Every structure is written in structure tokens, then in C-alpha cells.
Amino acid sequence: MQAAAEYSKFIGELVARDHVENIVFERARQFRDGLLTCSRRIAPEISGKEDVKQIEDILYKEFRLLLEGFAKLPVIEG
């Protein structure tokens, strides 16, 4: 079983757990930073709006841009 795991790691089917944890941590941090930046960017645009549909449209557009940008981030090698 150990030999099979070593072989799978050697041919690229397995990745070290700490490597995956580092990648997940980095992506979560980037997503958090994007959300915080997004809130500061759209606050002035939403301020004073009373129409719920307008507010929803602004939020949807910004969140969509954030998620699309997140999906396009380059693969983290390491």
C-alpha cells in the first residue's frame, strides 16, 4: 500500500497534504481580501439608493466580477 502511494505521488496523482493546505489557505485569503475590497468599492454606489432592485443589481454585478476574477486566478505551483 505504501509503495502504491509513493508511486501515485511520483506520477503526479497524489499531492502532499501540506501543499494542498497552503494552496487552500492562500486562495481563501485572496477571496477574503476581494470581498473586503468589494464592500469598500461599492458602498458609495449603494449609498442613498432606496430601490431594492437597483441595490441587488449592483451587488450581483460586483459579486459576479469578484467570482469570475477568482476563477481566473493562476494555478499555484509549489
PDB file of N, CA and C in Angstrom, residues 31 34 38 41-42 45 57-73:
ATOM      1  N   PHE A  31      -9.675  35.429  -1.515  1.00  0.00           N
ATOM      2  CA  PHE A  31     -11.118  35.632  -1.636  1.00  0.00           C
ATOM      3  C   PHE A  31     -11.609  36.602  -0.557  1.00  0.00           C
ATOM      4  N   GLY A  34     -10.667  40.053  -1.475  1.00  0.00           N
ATOM      5  CA  GLY A  34     -11.532  40.522  -2.557  1.00  0.00           C
ATOM      6  C   GLY A  34     -12.885  40.979  -2.056  1.00  0.00           C
ATOM      7  N   CYS A  38     -14.278  44.725  -2.210  1.00  0.00           N
ATOM      8  CA  CYS A  38     -15.551  44.905  -2.906  1.00  0.00           C
ATOM      9  C   CYS A  38     -16.501  45.765  -2.074  1.00  0.00           C
ATOM     10  N   ARG A  41     -15.537  49.332  -2.259  1.00  0.00           N
ATOM     11  CA  ARG A  41     -15.704  49.887  -3.593  1.00  0.00           C
ATOM     12  C   ARG A  41     -17.165  50.195  -3.896  1.00  0.00           C
ATOM     13  N   ILE A  42     -18.087  49.335  -3.455  1.00  0.00           N
ATOM     14  CA  ILE A  42     -19.488  49.537  -3.837  1.00  0.00           C
ATOM     15  C   ILE A  42     -20.292  50.350  -2.828  1.00  0.00           C
ATOM     16  N   GLU A  45     -21.558  53.585  -4.135  1.00  0.00           N
ATOM     17  CA  GLU A  45     -22.528  53.401  -5.208  1.00  0.00           C
ATOM     18  C   GLU A  45     -23.907  53.027  -4.655  1.00  0.00           C
ATOM     19  N   ASP A  57     -28.988  44.639  -8.131  1.00  0.00           N
ATOM     20  CA  ASP A  57     -28.254  44.637  -9.403  1.00  0.00           C
ATOM     21  C   ASP A  57     -26.787  45.030  -9.202  1.00  0.00           C
ATOM     22  N   ILE A  58     -26.543  46.022  -8.378  1.00  0.00           N
ATOM     23  CA  ILE A  58     -25.168  46.461  -8.101  1.00  0.00           C
ATOM     24  C   ILE A  58     -24.400  45.337  -7.403  1.00  0.00           C
ATOM     25  N   LEU A  59     -25.014  44.761  -6.381  1.00  0.00           N
ATOM     26  CA  LEU A  59     -24.357  43.662  -5.654  1.00  0.00           C
ATOM     27  C   LEU A  59     -24.096  42.474  -6.567  1.00  0.00           C
ATOM     28  N   TYR A  60     -25.094  42.121  -7.369  1.00  0.00           N
ATOM     29  CA  TYR A  60     -24.934  40.981  -8.273  1.00  0.00           C
ATOM     30  C   TYR A  60     -23.768  41.210  -9.231  1.00  0.00           C
ATOM     31  N   LYS A  61     -23.713  42.402  -9.816  1.00  0.00           N
ATOM     32  CA  LYS A  61     -22.640  42.715 -10.767  1.00  0.00           C
ATOM     33  C   LYS A  61     -21.273  42.614 -10.099  1.00  0.00           C
ATOM     34  N   GLU A  62     -21.137  43.207  -8.932  1.00  0.00           N
ATOM     35  CA  GLU A  62     -19.862  43.196  -8.223  1.00  0.00           C
ATOM     36  C   GLU A  62     -19.460  41.802  -7.774  1.00  0.00           C
ATOM     37  N   PHE A  63     -20.418  41.053  -7.241  1.00  0.00           N
ATOM     38  CA  PHE A  63     -20.102  39.692  -6.798  1.00  0.00           C
ATOM     39  C   PHE A  63     -19.746  38.807  -7.978  1.00  0.00           C
ATOM     40  N   ARG A  64     -20.437  38.995  -9.081  1.00  0.00           N
ATOM     41  CA  ARG A  64     -20.138  38.216 -10.283  1.00  0.00           C
ATOM     42  C   ARG A  64     -18.710  38.500 -10.771  1.00  0.00           C
ATOM     43  N   LEU A  65     -18.340  39.780 -10.802  1.00  0.00           N
ATOM     44  CA  LEU A  65     -16.974  40.150 -11.198  1.00  0.00           C
ATOM     45  C   LEU A  65     -15.940  39.547 -10.250  1.00  0.00           C
ATOM     46  N   LEU A  66     -16.233  39.596  -8.958  1.00  0.00           N
ATOM     47  CA  LEU A  66     -15.322  39.030  -7.968  1.00  0.00           C
ATOM     48  C   LEU A  66     -15.146  37.528  -8.182  1.00  0.00           C
ATOM     49  N   LEU A  67     -16.246  36.808  -8.369  1.00  0.00           N
ATOM     50  CA  LEU A  67     -16.171  35.359  -8.559  1.00  0.00           C
ATOM     51  C   LEU A  67     -15.500  34.987  -9.876  1.00  0.00           C
ATOM     52  N   GLU A  68     -15.774  35.743 -10.926  1.00  0.00           N
ATOM     53  CA  GLU A  68     -15.125  35.466 -12.208  1.00  0.00           C
ATOM     54  C   GLU A  68     -13.618  35.706 -12.114  1.00  0.00           C
ATOM     55  N   GLY A  69     -13.237  36.778 -11.440  1.00  0.00           N
ATOM     56  CA  GLY A  69     -11.815  37.048 -11.250  1.00  0.00           C
ATOM     57  C   GLY A  69     -11.150  35.967 -10.413  1.00  0.00           C
ATOM     58  N   PHE A  70     -11.837  35.505  -9.401  1.00  0.00           N
ATOM     59  CA  PHE A  70     -11.307  34.446  -8.544  1.00  0.00           C
ATOM     60  C   PHE A  70     -11.119  33.157  -9.333  1.00  0.00           C
ATOM     61  N   ALA A  71     -12.066  32.855 -10.209  1.00  0.00           N
ATOM     62  CA  ALA A  71     -11.974  31.633 -11.018  1.00  0.00           C
ATOM     63  C   ALA A  71     -10.826  31.695 -12.013  1.00  0.00           C
ATOM     64  N   LYS A  72     -10.405  32.894 -12.374  1.00  0.00           N
ATOM     65  CA  LYS A  72      -9.341  33.057 -13.365  1.00  0.00           C
ATOM     66  C   LYS A  72      -7.943  33.170 -12.748  1.00  0.00           C
ATOM     67  N   LEU A  73      -7.859  33.081 -11.431  1.00  0.00           N
ATOM     68  CA  LEU A  73      -6.546  33.160 -10.798  1.00  0.00           C
ATOM     69  C   LEU A  73      -5.656  32.017 -11.303  1.00  0.00           C
TER      70      LEU A  73
END
